[in-house]
Short mmCIF file of C-alpha atoms in Angstrom, two decimals:
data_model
loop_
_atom_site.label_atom_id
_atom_site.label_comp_id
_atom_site.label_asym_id
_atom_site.label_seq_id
_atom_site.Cartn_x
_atom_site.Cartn_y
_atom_site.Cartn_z
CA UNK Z 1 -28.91 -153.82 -14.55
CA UNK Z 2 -25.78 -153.50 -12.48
CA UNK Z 3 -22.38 -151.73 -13.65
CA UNK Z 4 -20.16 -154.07 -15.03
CA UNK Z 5 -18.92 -157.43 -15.47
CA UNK Z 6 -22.26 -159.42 -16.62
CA UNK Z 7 -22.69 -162.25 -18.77
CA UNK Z 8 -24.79 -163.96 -20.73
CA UNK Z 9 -26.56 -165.78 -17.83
CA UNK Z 10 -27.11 -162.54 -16.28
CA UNK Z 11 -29.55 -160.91 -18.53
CA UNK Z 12 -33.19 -161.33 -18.85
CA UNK Z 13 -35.26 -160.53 -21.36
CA UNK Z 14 -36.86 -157.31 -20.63
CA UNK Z 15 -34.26 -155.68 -18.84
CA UNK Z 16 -33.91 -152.51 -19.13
CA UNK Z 17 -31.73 -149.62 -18.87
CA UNK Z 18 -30.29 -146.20 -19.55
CA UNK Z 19 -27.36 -144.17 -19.58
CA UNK Z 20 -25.74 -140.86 -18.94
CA UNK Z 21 -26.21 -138.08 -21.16
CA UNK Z 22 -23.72 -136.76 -24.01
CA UNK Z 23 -23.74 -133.24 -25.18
CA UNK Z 24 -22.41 -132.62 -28.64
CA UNK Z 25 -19.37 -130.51 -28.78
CA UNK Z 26 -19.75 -128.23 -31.92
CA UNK Z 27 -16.45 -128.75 -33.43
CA UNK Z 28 -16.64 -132.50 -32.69
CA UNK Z 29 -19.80 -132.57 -34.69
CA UNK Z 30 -17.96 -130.44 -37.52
CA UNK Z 31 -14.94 -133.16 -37.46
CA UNK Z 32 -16.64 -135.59 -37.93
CA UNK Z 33 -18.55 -134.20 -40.62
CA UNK Z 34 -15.38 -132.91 -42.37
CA UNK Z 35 -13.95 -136.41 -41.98
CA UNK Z 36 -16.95 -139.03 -43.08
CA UNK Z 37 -19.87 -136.83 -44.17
CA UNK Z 38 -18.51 -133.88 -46.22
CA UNK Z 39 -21.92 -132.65 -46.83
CA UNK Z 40 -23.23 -128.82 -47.08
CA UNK Z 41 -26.42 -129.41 -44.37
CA UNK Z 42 -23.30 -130.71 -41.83
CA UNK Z 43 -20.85 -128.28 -42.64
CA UNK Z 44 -22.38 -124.73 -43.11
CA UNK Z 45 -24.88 -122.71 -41.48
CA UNK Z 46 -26.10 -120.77 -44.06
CA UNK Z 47 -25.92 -124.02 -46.85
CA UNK Z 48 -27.89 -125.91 -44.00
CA UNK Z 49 -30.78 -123.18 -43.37
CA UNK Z 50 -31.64 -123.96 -47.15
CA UNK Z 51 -31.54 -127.60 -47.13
CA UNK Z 52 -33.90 -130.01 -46.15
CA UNK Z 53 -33.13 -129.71 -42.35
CA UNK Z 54 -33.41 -126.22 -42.10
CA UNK Z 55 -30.33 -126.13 -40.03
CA UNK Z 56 -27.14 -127.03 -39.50
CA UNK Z 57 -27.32 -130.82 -38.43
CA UNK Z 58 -25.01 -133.49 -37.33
CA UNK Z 59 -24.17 -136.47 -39.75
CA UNK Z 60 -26.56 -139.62 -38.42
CA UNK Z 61 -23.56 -141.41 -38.28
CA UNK Z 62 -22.37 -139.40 -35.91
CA UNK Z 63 -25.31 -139.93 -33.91
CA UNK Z 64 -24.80 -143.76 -33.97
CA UNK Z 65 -21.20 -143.05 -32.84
CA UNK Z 66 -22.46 -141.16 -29.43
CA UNK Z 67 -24.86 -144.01 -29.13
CA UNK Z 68 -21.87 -146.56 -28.88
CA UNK Z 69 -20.03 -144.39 -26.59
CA UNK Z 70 -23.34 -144.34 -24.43
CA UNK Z 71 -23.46 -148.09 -24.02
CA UNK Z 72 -19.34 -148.86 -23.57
CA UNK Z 73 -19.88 -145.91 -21.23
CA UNK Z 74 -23.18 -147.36 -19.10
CA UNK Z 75 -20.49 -149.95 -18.29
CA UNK Z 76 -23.64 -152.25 -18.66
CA UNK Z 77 -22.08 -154.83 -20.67
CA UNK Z 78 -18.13 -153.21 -19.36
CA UNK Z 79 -17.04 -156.62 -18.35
CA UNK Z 80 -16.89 -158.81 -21.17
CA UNK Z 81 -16.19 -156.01 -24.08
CA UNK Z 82 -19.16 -155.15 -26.86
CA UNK Z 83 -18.95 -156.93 -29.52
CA UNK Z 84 -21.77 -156.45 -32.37
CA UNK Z 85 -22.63 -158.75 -35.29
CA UNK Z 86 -25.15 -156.53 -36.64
CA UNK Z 87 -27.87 -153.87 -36.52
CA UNK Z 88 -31.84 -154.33 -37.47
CA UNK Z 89 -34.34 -151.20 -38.51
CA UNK Z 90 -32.26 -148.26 -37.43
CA UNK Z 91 -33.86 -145.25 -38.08
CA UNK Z 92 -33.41 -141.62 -38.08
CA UNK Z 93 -36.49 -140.26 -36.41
CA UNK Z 94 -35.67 -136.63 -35.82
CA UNK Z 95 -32.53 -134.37 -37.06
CA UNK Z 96 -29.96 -133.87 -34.47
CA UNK Z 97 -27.98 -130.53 -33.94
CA UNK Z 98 -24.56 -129.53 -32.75
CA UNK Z 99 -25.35 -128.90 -28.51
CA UNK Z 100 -27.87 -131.38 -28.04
CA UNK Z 101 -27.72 -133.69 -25.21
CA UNK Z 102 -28.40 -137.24 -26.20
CA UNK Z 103 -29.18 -140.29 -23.54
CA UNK Z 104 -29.77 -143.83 -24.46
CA UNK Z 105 -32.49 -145.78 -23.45
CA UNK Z 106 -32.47 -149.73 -23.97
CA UNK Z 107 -34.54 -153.18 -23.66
CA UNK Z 108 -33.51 -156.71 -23.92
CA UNK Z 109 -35.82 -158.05 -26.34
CA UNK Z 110 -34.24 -161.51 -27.24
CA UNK Z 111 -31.54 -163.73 -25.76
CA UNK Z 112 -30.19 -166.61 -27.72
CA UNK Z 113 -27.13 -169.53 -27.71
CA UNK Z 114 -24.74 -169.61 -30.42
CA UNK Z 115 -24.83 -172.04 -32.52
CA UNK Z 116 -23.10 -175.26 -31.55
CA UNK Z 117 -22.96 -174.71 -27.99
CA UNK Z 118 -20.13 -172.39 -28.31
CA UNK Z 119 -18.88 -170.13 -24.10
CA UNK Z 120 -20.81 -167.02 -25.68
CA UNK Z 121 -24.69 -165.89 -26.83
CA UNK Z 122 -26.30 -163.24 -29.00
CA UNK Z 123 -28.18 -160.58 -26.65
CA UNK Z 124 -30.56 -158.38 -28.65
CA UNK Z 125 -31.42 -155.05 -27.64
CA UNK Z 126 -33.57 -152.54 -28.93
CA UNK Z 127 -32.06 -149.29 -28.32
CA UNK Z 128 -33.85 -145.66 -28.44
CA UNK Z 129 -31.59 -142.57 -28.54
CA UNK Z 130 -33.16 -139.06 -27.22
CA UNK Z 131 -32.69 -135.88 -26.64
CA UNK Z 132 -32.70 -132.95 -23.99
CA UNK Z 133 -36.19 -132.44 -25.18
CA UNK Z 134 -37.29 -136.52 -25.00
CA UNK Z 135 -37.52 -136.57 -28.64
CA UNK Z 136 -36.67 -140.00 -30.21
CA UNK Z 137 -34.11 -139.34 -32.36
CA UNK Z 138 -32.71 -143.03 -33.44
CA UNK Z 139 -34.05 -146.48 -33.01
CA UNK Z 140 -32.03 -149.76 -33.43
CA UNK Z 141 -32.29 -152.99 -33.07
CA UNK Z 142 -29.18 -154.14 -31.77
CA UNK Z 143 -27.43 -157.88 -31.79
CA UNK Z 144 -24.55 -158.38 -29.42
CA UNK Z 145 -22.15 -161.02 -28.79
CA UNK Z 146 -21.59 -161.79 -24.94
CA UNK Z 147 -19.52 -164.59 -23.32
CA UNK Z 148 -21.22 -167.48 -21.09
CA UNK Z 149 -20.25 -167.35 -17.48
CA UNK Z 150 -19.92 -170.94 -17.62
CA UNK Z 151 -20.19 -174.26 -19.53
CA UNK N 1 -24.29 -143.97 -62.97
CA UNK N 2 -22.83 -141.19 -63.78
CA UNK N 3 -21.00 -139.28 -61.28
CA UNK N 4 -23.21 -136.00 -60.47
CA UNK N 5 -26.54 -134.35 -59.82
CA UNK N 6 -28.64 -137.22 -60.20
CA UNK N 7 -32.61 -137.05 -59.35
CA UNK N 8 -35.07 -139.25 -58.26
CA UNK N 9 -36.35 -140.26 -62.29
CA UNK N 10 -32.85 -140.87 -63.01
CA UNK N 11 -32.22 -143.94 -61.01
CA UNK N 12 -33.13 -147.70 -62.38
CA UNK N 13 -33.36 -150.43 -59.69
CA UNK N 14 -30.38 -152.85 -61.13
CA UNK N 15 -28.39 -149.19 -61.13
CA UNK N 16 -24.72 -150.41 -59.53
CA UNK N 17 -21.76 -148.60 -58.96
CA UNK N 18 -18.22 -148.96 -57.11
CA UNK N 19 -16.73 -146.19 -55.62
CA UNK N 20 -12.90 -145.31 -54.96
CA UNK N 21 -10.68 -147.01 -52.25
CA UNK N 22 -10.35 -145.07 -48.78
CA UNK N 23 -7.07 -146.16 -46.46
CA UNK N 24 -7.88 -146.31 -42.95
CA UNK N 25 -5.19 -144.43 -41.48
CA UNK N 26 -3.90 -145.97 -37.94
CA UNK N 27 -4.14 -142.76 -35.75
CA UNK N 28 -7.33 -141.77 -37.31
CA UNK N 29 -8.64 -145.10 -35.90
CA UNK N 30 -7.15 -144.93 -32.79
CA UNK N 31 -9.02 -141.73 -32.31
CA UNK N 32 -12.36 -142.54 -33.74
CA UNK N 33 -12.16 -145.30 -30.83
CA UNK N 34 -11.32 -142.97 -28.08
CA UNK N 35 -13.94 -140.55 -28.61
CA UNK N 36 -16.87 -143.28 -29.51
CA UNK N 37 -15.92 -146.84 -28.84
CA UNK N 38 -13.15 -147.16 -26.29
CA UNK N 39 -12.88 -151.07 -25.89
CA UNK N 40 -9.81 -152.77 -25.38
CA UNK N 41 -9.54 -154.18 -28.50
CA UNK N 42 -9.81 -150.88 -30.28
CA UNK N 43 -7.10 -149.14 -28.42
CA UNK N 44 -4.79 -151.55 -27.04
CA UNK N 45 -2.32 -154.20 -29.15
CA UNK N 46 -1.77 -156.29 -26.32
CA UNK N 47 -5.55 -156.51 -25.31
CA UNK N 48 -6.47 -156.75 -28.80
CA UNK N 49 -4.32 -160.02 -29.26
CA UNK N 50 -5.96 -161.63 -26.72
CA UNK N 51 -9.53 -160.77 -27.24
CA UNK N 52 -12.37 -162.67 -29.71
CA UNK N 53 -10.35 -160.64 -33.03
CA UNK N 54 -6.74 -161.60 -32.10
CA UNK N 55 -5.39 -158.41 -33.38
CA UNK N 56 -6.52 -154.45 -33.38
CA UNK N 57 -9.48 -154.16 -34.86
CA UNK N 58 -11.34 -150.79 -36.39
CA UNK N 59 -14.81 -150.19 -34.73
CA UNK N 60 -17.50 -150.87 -36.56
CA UNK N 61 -18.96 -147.48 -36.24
CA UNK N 62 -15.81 -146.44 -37.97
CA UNK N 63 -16.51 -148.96 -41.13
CA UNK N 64 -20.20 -147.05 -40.98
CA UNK N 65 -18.67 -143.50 -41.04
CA UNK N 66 -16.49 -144.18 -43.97
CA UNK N 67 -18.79 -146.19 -45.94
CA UNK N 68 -20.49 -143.11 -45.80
CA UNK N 69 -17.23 -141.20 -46.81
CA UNK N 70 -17.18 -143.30 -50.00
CA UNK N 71 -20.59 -142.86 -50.76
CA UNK N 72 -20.58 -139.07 -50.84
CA UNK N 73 -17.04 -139.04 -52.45
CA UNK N 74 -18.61 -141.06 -54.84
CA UNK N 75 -20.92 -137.90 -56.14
CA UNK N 76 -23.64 -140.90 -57.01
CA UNK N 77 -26.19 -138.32 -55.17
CA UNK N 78 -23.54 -135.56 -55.43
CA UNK N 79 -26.14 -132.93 -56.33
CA UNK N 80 -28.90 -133.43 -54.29
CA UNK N 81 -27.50 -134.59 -50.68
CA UNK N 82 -27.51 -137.92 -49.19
CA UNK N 83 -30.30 -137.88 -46.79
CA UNK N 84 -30.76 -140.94 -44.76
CA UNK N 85 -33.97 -141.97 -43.37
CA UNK N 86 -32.76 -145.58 -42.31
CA UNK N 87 -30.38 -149.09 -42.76
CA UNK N 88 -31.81 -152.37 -42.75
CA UNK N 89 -30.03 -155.73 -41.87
CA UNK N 90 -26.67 -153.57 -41.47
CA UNK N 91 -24.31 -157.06 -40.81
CA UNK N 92 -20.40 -156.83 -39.62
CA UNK N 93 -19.38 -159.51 -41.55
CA UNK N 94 -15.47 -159.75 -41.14
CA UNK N 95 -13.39 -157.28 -39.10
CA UNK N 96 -11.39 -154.18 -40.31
CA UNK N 97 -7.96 -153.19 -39.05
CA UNK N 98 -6.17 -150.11 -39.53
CA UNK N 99 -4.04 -149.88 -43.00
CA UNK N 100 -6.96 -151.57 -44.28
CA UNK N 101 -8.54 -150.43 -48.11
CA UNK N 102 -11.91 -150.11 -48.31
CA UNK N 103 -14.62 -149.52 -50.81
CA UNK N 104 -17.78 -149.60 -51.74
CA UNK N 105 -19.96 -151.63 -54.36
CA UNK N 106 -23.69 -150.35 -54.00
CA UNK N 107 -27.14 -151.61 -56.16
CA UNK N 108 -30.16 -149.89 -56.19
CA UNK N 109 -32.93 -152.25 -55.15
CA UNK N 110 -35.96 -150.04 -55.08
CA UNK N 111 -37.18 -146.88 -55.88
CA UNK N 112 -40.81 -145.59 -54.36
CA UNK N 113 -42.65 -142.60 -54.62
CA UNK N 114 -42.73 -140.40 -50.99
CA UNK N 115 -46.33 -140.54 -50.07
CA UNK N 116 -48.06 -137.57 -51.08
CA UNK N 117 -47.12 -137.04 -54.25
CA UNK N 118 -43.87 -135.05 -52.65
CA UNK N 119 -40.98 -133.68 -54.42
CA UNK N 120 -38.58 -136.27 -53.40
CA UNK N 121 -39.16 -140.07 -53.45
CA UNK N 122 -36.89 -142.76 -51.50
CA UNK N 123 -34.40 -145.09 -52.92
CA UNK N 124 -33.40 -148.27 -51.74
CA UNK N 125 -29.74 -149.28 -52.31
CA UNK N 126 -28.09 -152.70 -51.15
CA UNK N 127 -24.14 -151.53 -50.04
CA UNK N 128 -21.28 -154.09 -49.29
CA UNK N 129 -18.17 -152.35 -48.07
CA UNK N 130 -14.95 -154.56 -49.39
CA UNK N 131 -11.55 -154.96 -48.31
CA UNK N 132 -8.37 -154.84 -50.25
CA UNK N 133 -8.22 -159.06 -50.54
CA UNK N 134 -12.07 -158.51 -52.22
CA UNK N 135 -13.54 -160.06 -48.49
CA UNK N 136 -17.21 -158.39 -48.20
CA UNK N 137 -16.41 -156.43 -44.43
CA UNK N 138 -19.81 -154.94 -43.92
CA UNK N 139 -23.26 -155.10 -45.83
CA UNK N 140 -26.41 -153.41 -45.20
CA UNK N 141 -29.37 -151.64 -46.93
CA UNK N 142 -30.06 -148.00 -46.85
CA UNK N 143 -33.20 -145.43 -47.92
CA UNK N 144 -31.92 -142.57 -49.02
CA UNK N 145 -34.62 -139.07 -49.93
CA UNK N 146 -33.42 -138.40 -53.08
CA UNK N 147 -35.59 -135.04 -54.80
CA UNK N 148 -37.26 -135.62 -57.99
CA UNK N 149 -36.34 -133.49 -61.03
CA UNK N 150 -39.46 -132.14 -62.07
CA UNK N 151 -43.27 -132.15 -60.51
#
C-alpha cells in the first residue's frame, strides 16, 4: 500500500500492510490506567504480581488505543481521515506490559458500497497487533468508512 | 446487582445494571486524541466542521476507555477485577463530543463454565453506552473472567 491519500477504488482485497513500532512509555501506560481503568493489576506492582497476570499490565484498552495511533500513523488510509463504524471479534490474546514495543500488522479482507450508492464504502480489515517478541497480542476485525474517488 | 465483590455463582443471565454518569471533559479529549487518534476532526474545530461529523467529535477509542471507566466505577465486579478476554459486534452508533454525559446500561447474557473445571468461569454481558438526550452512542458485547466463589 502506498502512504497516503487512497480511496476506496484503491484498495484490493488482500492488501496488506504494516506499520511502525510503538513502545509503551511507563507513565503513559499508568495514565491511562489512572484515568479509564483504575484497576490494582494496572496500577501496582506488587497488587499485579498477585493477580491473574502476574505482573503489572497495561489496560487492553490501552492497547486498542496504540493500535489506532498505529494505523492514523501508517498514513495508509492518511488521506481521507479514519472513520470506523464498528469492530468484530477483538480479542486479547496475550497480556501486554509497560515497555513493550507493539507493531500492527493488517489485511483487507472485504470491500463493500454503501448502501444507496452513496461517494464512500466500508473497507474491512482484519488487524493483528504484536509485540517485540512476535507475540499476537490483539486481533480485530475492523470496518472502516472511506470516500469514493469518484462517482 | 449489588455493588461489590461479586463471584462467578452470583451472577443470573437477565442480571442488568446502570452505572453513574461520567462528563467528558474537553481537554481530556483533546489529549486522548493527540496521543492515540490524531485526525482532524478530533483536534481541529474548523476541520471538524467540515468533515463527515460536522462538529468535534470524541474518538471512539475514547468512548471505549470510559465505558470501561464506568464499568469499574460501577464496583459490579469490584472485588474480583475486570478481566477482559474479548468484545463482540462493538458498533459506534452515534458520535460523542466533548461536554458530553455518558453512562452505561449493561445485561448479562451468558454465563459459562471456563473449560476445565477452573476457578473462574466467563460472563457474557451486552453494554450500550448512552448519552445525556438517552441516544444509545456505542454498543457492544464483552467476556469478562470473573473467579468463582467456591470449588
Amino acid at each position: 500500500m502506498t502512504a497516503t491519500g487512497r480511496f476506496f477504488e484503491d484498495f484490493n482485497v488482500g492488501d496488506g500492510f504494516e506499520s511502525e513500532t510503538y513502545t509503551i512509555d511507563r507513565e503513559a501506560s499508568l495514565a491511562f490506567a489512572k484515568a479509564y481503568d483504575p484497576q490494582p493489576f494496572h496500577l501496582d506492582e506488587e497488587a499485579a504480581a498477585a493477580s491473574l497476570f502476574g505482573k503489572l499490565v497495561c489496560s487492553g484498552w490501552q492497547t486498542t488505543a496504540i493500535t489506532m495511533r498505529l494505523l492514523v500513523d501508517s498514513l495508509v488510509l492518511g488521506g481521507t481521515g479514519i472513520i470506523g463504524t464498528g469492530i468484530d471479534e477483538l480479542r486479547w490474546t496475550a497480556p501486554v506490559a509497560p515497555g513493550d514495543t507493539l507493531r500492527l500488522r493488517a489485511e483487507l479482507v472485504e470491500k463493500r458500497a454503501w448502501p444507496g450508492n452513496k461517494p464512500r464504502g466500508i473497507l474491512r480489515f482484519r488487524f493483528e497487533t504484536v509485540n517485540q517478541d512476535d507475540i499476537v497480542v490483539m486481533t480485530q476485525c475492523a470496518n472502516c468508512i472511506v470516500p469514493k474517488r469518484g462517482p
